[in-house]
Amino acid sequence: MHSILHDLRFALRQLRKSPGFTFTAILSLALGIGATTAVFSVIYAILVNPYPYANPDRMVHMRLVDSDGHERGFGTTPSQWQQIRKSPVVEDAFIANEWNLTVTGHDFPEDVSADLVSSNTFNFFGVPTFLGRGLQPSDAIDGQDPQPVVVLSYKFWQRHFLADPSVVGKTMEMVRKTYTIVGVASPRFTWDDVDVYTPQKITADPLLGFYCGVRLKPGVTHDQANAALQPLLEQFAKETPKHFPKETFRLHVIGLNDDFLKQLGPSLALLFAAVALLLAIGCGNVSILLLARGTSRQQEFAVRSAIGAGRRRLIAQLLTESLLLSITGAALGVGLAYISLAKIVALMPPYAFPHEAAIHINLPVLVFSVAIALLTGIIFGLWPALQLSRPEVSQSLQSGTRKVAGSVRGRRTLALLIGGQITLTLLMLSGAGAALQGFLRLANVPLSYDPHNIMSVGIPVHENTYGTWADRANHFEQLRAAVAAVHGVRIAAISTNATPPSNGGDTKFEILGKPAAQDQSVRINFVSPGYFPALAIPLSQGQIWDEAENHNAAPVIVINQTLAKLYFPNGDALGHSIKIPFPSEAPFNLASTTASGWLRIVGIIVDKRDDGLRNPIKPEAFVPYTLLMRMGTQILVKSEVPPLTLMTAIRKAVAAVDADQQAGGDPQDLEHWISNQPEYASIQFISWLFGIFAALALVLAAVGLYSVVSYSVAQRTNEFGIRLALGARREHVLSIVFRSVLGSVGIGVALGLVLALVLNRILVKMAVEGSWGDATVVLSATAVLCGVALLACAIPARRASRTDPMVALRYE
């Protein structure tokens, strides 16, 4: 213990004597450990502990895979849900149906997203409420109207009730019905990201279709669940065929986190690899600094060795110094992680991770940080310690003798570290360049429509209102006209399901006079004629239907160029007729009398994005929205000013048509809609973080290179003075300094180029946007790195070339 305390005091004195070295080493480690800790916090929250639910590893989503290999959901009736609960592989199940309600009794209605759930839902999840209680079986008895009770989400409670702790027992009015607030959900209970949870009435209505969540019994695998539930679902498909694919299907259960892992998993793996590289560069920096600094301590080690200090004693002293540096760097790094973590979370794609995940610095993350600090201190401090603990006593005690890192082996070690740093930095720069290249490519993809100053406003229809086709058509048109009359609105158009760049619903179709192919499908969109001028979508051929045709649900259709070229290669699409199955399930879907017949093609639009920003454009078609009206629609608003500034006026206009009709609670302009597309948000997230980490890596590499060259110049001051005194030109001294690191930088760049090409193949298999092997990206990264390396060497080299010979000859 005494020797440890002695080593610690001595280490502190040594570090205080070299503040520049200490600051640089600690900052290098702090940046590496801070970035690693922040990213590990995200990974831990999303991959290790994403859900607060009881036994989340046994909770599954049920998906159907159709004959084309496409995955889709399905709806279950309440009686089918109860049959699923009785399955021998199922421990419990619940049903839920997301719906829009309205807080009434105020100046104008406030939109509230609600989950209508079975009364066992809160017991299923097993998460205690923050206040009060959750729903319980007595709240909804089969066949009876449920009790008018509601559980608030934590965020809604904070927003709407200002976090009032006495809210339990109070009432709130939704759609002119009074509900008693019985509880506030836990902050991490965010299922479906809704505002409120109310009990669902359990009936035998075969038209109702609910999401069904399942918790498997202990020990039941997903394959066993698939096999056991497949016959049950095939029976359900016969009972309620409209809820299931027409063709054959197979059940595929997936874990709660599988969708998120598929979407964000490669990005997180890439980021963790990036911060690991950054940490390695920072640790390499410390090793370089320790080795370079050791040159000025050769006499110290020689004296200590000469008076009896063993090699083990010297190694212990040097390891104490490196551990002190790493622990201090870790402490500072955790502080940086606290600051940067919120920024990383803000950059993450909004729907790419479970919102139940609590992303923060917690005990496992702190343990990880401490472990990283100890490992870096031991591993990256041990190497220079081994090099410096073998001083050449006879030479080091000679006052005029100085060697870089003590020996030829030390110089090789130093060169190896520098080369490794250059390699890793080039990889980071190439990755950042590839990510930026992919992001710019995605950001500049042609949309073929104008998203500027336009937003989509949701209009949900309440249950038991506007239940006939005529009433609903009249209601939607009145709402559209009222919004169009708002000052500042240029165009208001109905767009039930047509908000680009990912819009429409895929469905099979027939062409009059032609045999139907198995894979013949189209993306169908229900819109009013104002949709096309609102988005400035060019018309290629024909015309758009007019308002009178829209009002009368005329059997007409407009298609895109892709569909026209694919199914009418002779260019004669206009005048042909198409038939599309429109499911009429009153009151949810109300079809006109003309919807079941043939639809005449009257126009062809220029292709626009309809399947995201990255996928090829699919065949799509547009029909008057009055052909099929759902319980809700959207209004596209084209404005002369930023559209979100008009929302208050639009809500008042909507409420003027129907005092209980609300506008959607979270409207977005289409430019933000694009930025929230999963592929756009994901590559933007990668680009930002990779760019930041690459910049830090470049700074660290430059600092490491500058430090070793500076120490080298300091150790060779006598030599340079003698050369200059004997008539050597300054250019000759400059070339000596540059040549001392040229080999290390060159080897590092060459190895980095090879690894960039190898990793590019891996990333292509991972479907990561951008190319690390792209010549432009790699050459640009190499040019930037070489430029920074040149600058890092030029400053101490210039200082060496300007050495005063008289001062240098007296230098000790």
XYZ file of N, CA and C in Angstrom, residues 46-138:
279
model
N -31.535 0.686 -25.951
C -32.349 0.166 -27.050
C -32.236 -1.347 -27.180
N -31.048 -1.884 -26.929
C -30.834 -3.308 -27.154
C -30.958 -4.150 -25.886
N -30.483 -3.621 -24.766
C -30.417 -4.422 -23.541
C -31.650 -4.226 -22.666
N -32.094 -2.982 -22.499
C -33.197 -2.711 -21.568
C -34.195 -1.724 -22.180
N -34.841 -2.105 -23.294
C -35.718 -1.145 -23.965
C -37.102 -0.998 -23.335
N -37.580 -2.016 -22.649
C -38.973 -2.008 -22.196
C -39.075 -2.192 -20.690
N -40.028 -1.494 -20.051
C -40.241 -1.673 -18.608
C -41.248 -2.772 -18.299
N -41.705 -3.479 -19.334
C -42.789 -4.437 -19.161
C -42.308 -5.720 -18.474
N -43.259 -6.454 -17.923
C -42.955 -7.750 -17.301
C -42.751 -8.799 -18.399
N -41.605 -9.455 -18.375
C -41.264 -10.499 -19.356
C -41.388 -10.023 -20.807
N -40.763 -8.903 -21.176
C -40.893 -8.413 -22.554
C -40.273 -9.348 -23.583
N -39.335 -10.208 -23.147
C -38.704 -11.134 -24.087
C -39.688 -12.186 -24.593
N -40.820 -12.372 -23.898
C -41.824 -13.344 -24.343
C -43.013 -12.677 -25.032
N -42.985 -11.346 -25.147
C -44.057 -10.632 -25.834
C -43.742 -10.580 -27.331
N -44.755 -10.822 -28.148
C -44.532 -10.883 -29.596
C -45.632 -10.143 -30.349
N -45.247 -9.666 -31.547
C -46.221 -9.214 -32.541
C -46.521 -10.390 -33.462
N -47.766 -10.494 -33.922
C -48.116 -11.522 -34.903
C -48.212 -10.868 -36.280
N -47.451 -11.379 -37.222
C -47.450 -10.870 -38.588
C -47.794 -12.001 -39.549
N -48.332 -11.625 -40.708
C -48.628 -12.581 -41.763
C -47.691 -12.333 -42.931
N -47.166 -13.402 -43.502
C -46.335 -13.311 -44.704
C -47.156 -13.880 -45.850
N -47.443 -13.027 -46.871
C -48.287 -13.480 -47.967
C -47.476 -14.254 -49.001
N -48.137 -14.645 -50.080
C -47.487 -15.472 -51.098
C -46.362 -14.746 -51.815
N -46.379 -13.399 -51.788
C -45.310 -12.615 -52.415
C -44.143 -12.363 -51.459
N -44.257 -12.870 -50.235
C -43.193 -12.663 -49.255
C -43.308 -11.365 -48.486
N -44.415 -10.619 -48.690
C -44.609 -9.358 -47.991
C -45.204 -9.605 -46.609
N -44.732 -8.821 -45.651
C -45.199 -8.957 -44.274
C -46.275 -7.925 -43.981
N -47.351 -8.336 -43.319
C -48.443 -7.414 -43.011
C -49.114 -7.835 -41.708
N -49.855 -6.903 -41.145
C -50.614 -7.212 -39.947
C -52.004 -7.723 -40.312
N -52.834 -7.904 -39.306
C -54.204 -8.366 -39.517
C -55.019 -7.974 -38.298
N -56.334 -8.067 -38.443
C -57.217 -7.716 -37.344
C -57.896 -8.944 -36.756
N -58.082 -8.929 -35.447
C -58.804 -10.012 -34.786
C -60.064 -9.443 -34.143
N -61.111 -10.219 -34.149
C -62.336 -9.827 -33.453
C -62.188 -10.165 -31.971
N -63.038 -9.586 -31.125
C -62.943 -9.920 -29.693
C -63.073 -11.416 -29.406
N -63.962 -12.122 -30.116
C -64.095 -13.560 -29.860
C -62.842 -14.313 -30.300
N -62.218 -13.880 -31.385
C -60.973 -14.512 -31.833
C -59.852 -14.251 -30.825
N -59.826 -13.052 -30.271
C -58.832 -12.736 -29.228
C -58.968 -13.700 -28.043
N -60.197 -13.968 -27.657
C -60.397 -14.869 -26.523
C -59.973 -16.298 -26.851
N -60.097 -16.694 -28.119
C -59.616 -18.016 -28.519
C -58.086 -18.071 -28.486
N -57.450 -16.979 -28.881
C -55.985 -16.922 -28.833
C -55.497 -17.050 -27.393
N -56.193 -16.435 -26.467
C -55.799 -16.491 -25.054
C -55.820 -17.927 -24.513
N -56.665 -18.772 -25.118
C -56.785 -20.157 -24.659
C -55.773 -21.092 -25.307
N -54.973 -20.593 -26.250
C -53.992 -21.446 -26.931
C -52.981 -21.996 -25.927
N -52.539 -23.235 -26.086
C -51.589 -23.828 -25.131
C -50.207 -23.156 -25.144
N -49.898 -22.364 -26.170
C -48.586 -21.703 -26.205
C -48.663 -20.270 -25.699
N -49.871 -19.779 -25.409
C -50.078 -18.371 -25.044
C -50.339 -18.252 -23.548
N -49.575 -17.386 -22.893
C -49.807 -17.112 -21.482
C -50.912 -16.073 -21.309
N -50.885 -15.037 -22.151
C -51.933 -14.013 -22.101
C -51.880 -13.209 -23.396
N -52.962 -12.487 -23.677
C -53.040 -11.645 -24.866
C -53.969 -10.480 -24.572
N -53.785 -9.386 -25.287
C -54.671 -8.228 -25.144
C -54.989 -7.691 -26.535
N -56.022 -6.892 -26.650
C -56.347 -6.255 -27.926
C -56.371 -4.747 -27.739
N -56.073 -4.041 -28.823
C -56.021 -2.579 -28.783
C -56.422 -2.025 -30.137
N -57.043 -0.871 -30.109
C -57.454 -0.185 -31.329
C -57.206 1.306 -31.135
N -56.262 1.843 -31.912
C -55.937 3.269 -31.777
C -57.029 4.100 -32.439
N -57.457 5.157 -31.750
C -58.561 5.979 -32.236
C -58.315 7.431 -31.837
N -58.982 8.338 -32.520
C -58.893 9.753 -32.173
C -60.166 10.195 -31.469
N -60.000 10.771 -30.283
C -61.104 11.354 -29.537
C -60.895 12.866 -29.464
N -61.835 13.530 -28.836
C -61.767 14.985 -28.742
C -62.063 15.426 -27.324
N -61.213 16.285 -26.787
C -61.525 16.938 -25.516
C -62.491 18.072 -25.830
N -63.719 17.965 -25.375
C -64.741 18.978 -25.639
C -64.976 19.814 -24.393
N -65.800 20.862 -24.576
C -66.090 21.752 -23.461
C -65.178 22.957 -23.407
N -64.343 23.149 -24.448
C -63.458 24.312 -24.515
C -63.827 25.165 -25.727
N -63.020 26.189 -26.014
C -63.329 27.090 -27.125
C -63.434 26.343 -28.443
N -62.476 25.448 -28.724
C -62.598 24.556 -29.867
C -61.975 23.222 -29.501
N -62.391 22.144 -30.175
C -61.998 20.792 -29.740
C -60.485 20.576 -29.798
N -59.995 19.793 -28.838
C -58.579 19.412 -28.823
C -58.458 17.939 -29.179
N -57.620 17.655 -30.159
C -57.440 16.280 -30.599
C -56.709 15.467 -29.530
N -57.208 14.258 -29.284
C -56.593 13.353 -28.316
C -56.463 11.985 -28.974
N -55.258 11.456 -29.022
C -55.063 10.093 -29.528
C -55.327 9.126 -28.383
N -56.107 8.088 -28.673
C -56.531 7.157 -27.628
C -56.296 5.729 -28.070
N -56.041 4.872 -27.098
C -56.008 3.433 -27.312
C -57.225 2.854 -26.604
N -58.104 2.237 -27.388
C -59.226 1.506 -26.812
C -58.754 0.074 -26.630
N -58.604 -0.347 -25.382
C -57.921 -1.605 -25.093
C -58.807 -2.514 -24.256
N -58.468 -3.801 -24.311
C -59.158 -4.753 -23.435
C -58.778 -4.458 -21.985
N -59.677 -4.803 -21.077
C -59.497 -4.390 -19.682
C -58.337 -5.101 -18.987
N -57.753 -6.129 -19.614
C -56.611 -6.815 -18.998
C -55.271 -6.236 -19.449
N -55.301 -5.140 -20.211
C -54.082 -4.628 -20.841
C -53.023 -4.242 -19.822
N -53.406 -3.505 -18.797
C -52.404 -3.057 -17.821
C -51.864 -4.229 -17.008
N -52.704 -5.218 -16.743
C -52.201 -6.434 -16.083
C -51.253 -7.185 -17.007
N -51.542 -7.188 -18.306
C -50.692 -7.858 -19.288
C -49.278 -7.267 -19.258
N -49.182 -5.958 -19.250
C -47.861 -5.328 -19.297
C -47.159 -5.336 -17.944
N -47.922 -5.335 -16.872
C -47.316 -5.453 -15.547
C -46.500 -4.259 -15.114
N -46.866 -3.053 -15.571
C -46.143 -1.840 -15.186
C -47.006 -1.041 -14.219
N -46.581 -0.808 -12.987
C -47.384 -0.014 -12.048
C -47.615 1.391 -12.588
N -48.786 1.933 -12.324
C -49.091 3.294 -12.762
C -48.342 4.306 -11.902
N -48.171 5.498 -12.448
C -47.504 6.573 -11.709
C -48.424 7.128 -10.625
N -49.694 7.296 -10.995
C -50.717 7.720 -10.045
C -51.949 6.841 -10.240
N -52.663 6.585 -9.169
C -53.910 5.848 -9.280
C -53.713 4.412 -9.717
N -54.632 3.939 -10.563
C -54.603 2.549 -11.010
C -54.720 2.490 -12.522
N -54.462 1.296 -13.069
C -54.707 1.073 -14.478
C -56.107 0.536 -14.700
N -56.393 0.156 -15.938
C -57.682 -0.470 -16.219
C -57.705 -1.862 -15.593
N -58.891 -2.315 -15.213
C -59.032 -3.621 -14.591
C -60.242 -4.342 -15.177
N -60.335 -5.672 -15.014
C -61.401 -6.447 -15.670
C -62.808 -5.919 -15.429
N -63.071 -5.365 -14.263
C -64.434 -4.875 -13.980
C -64.787 -3.632 -14.790
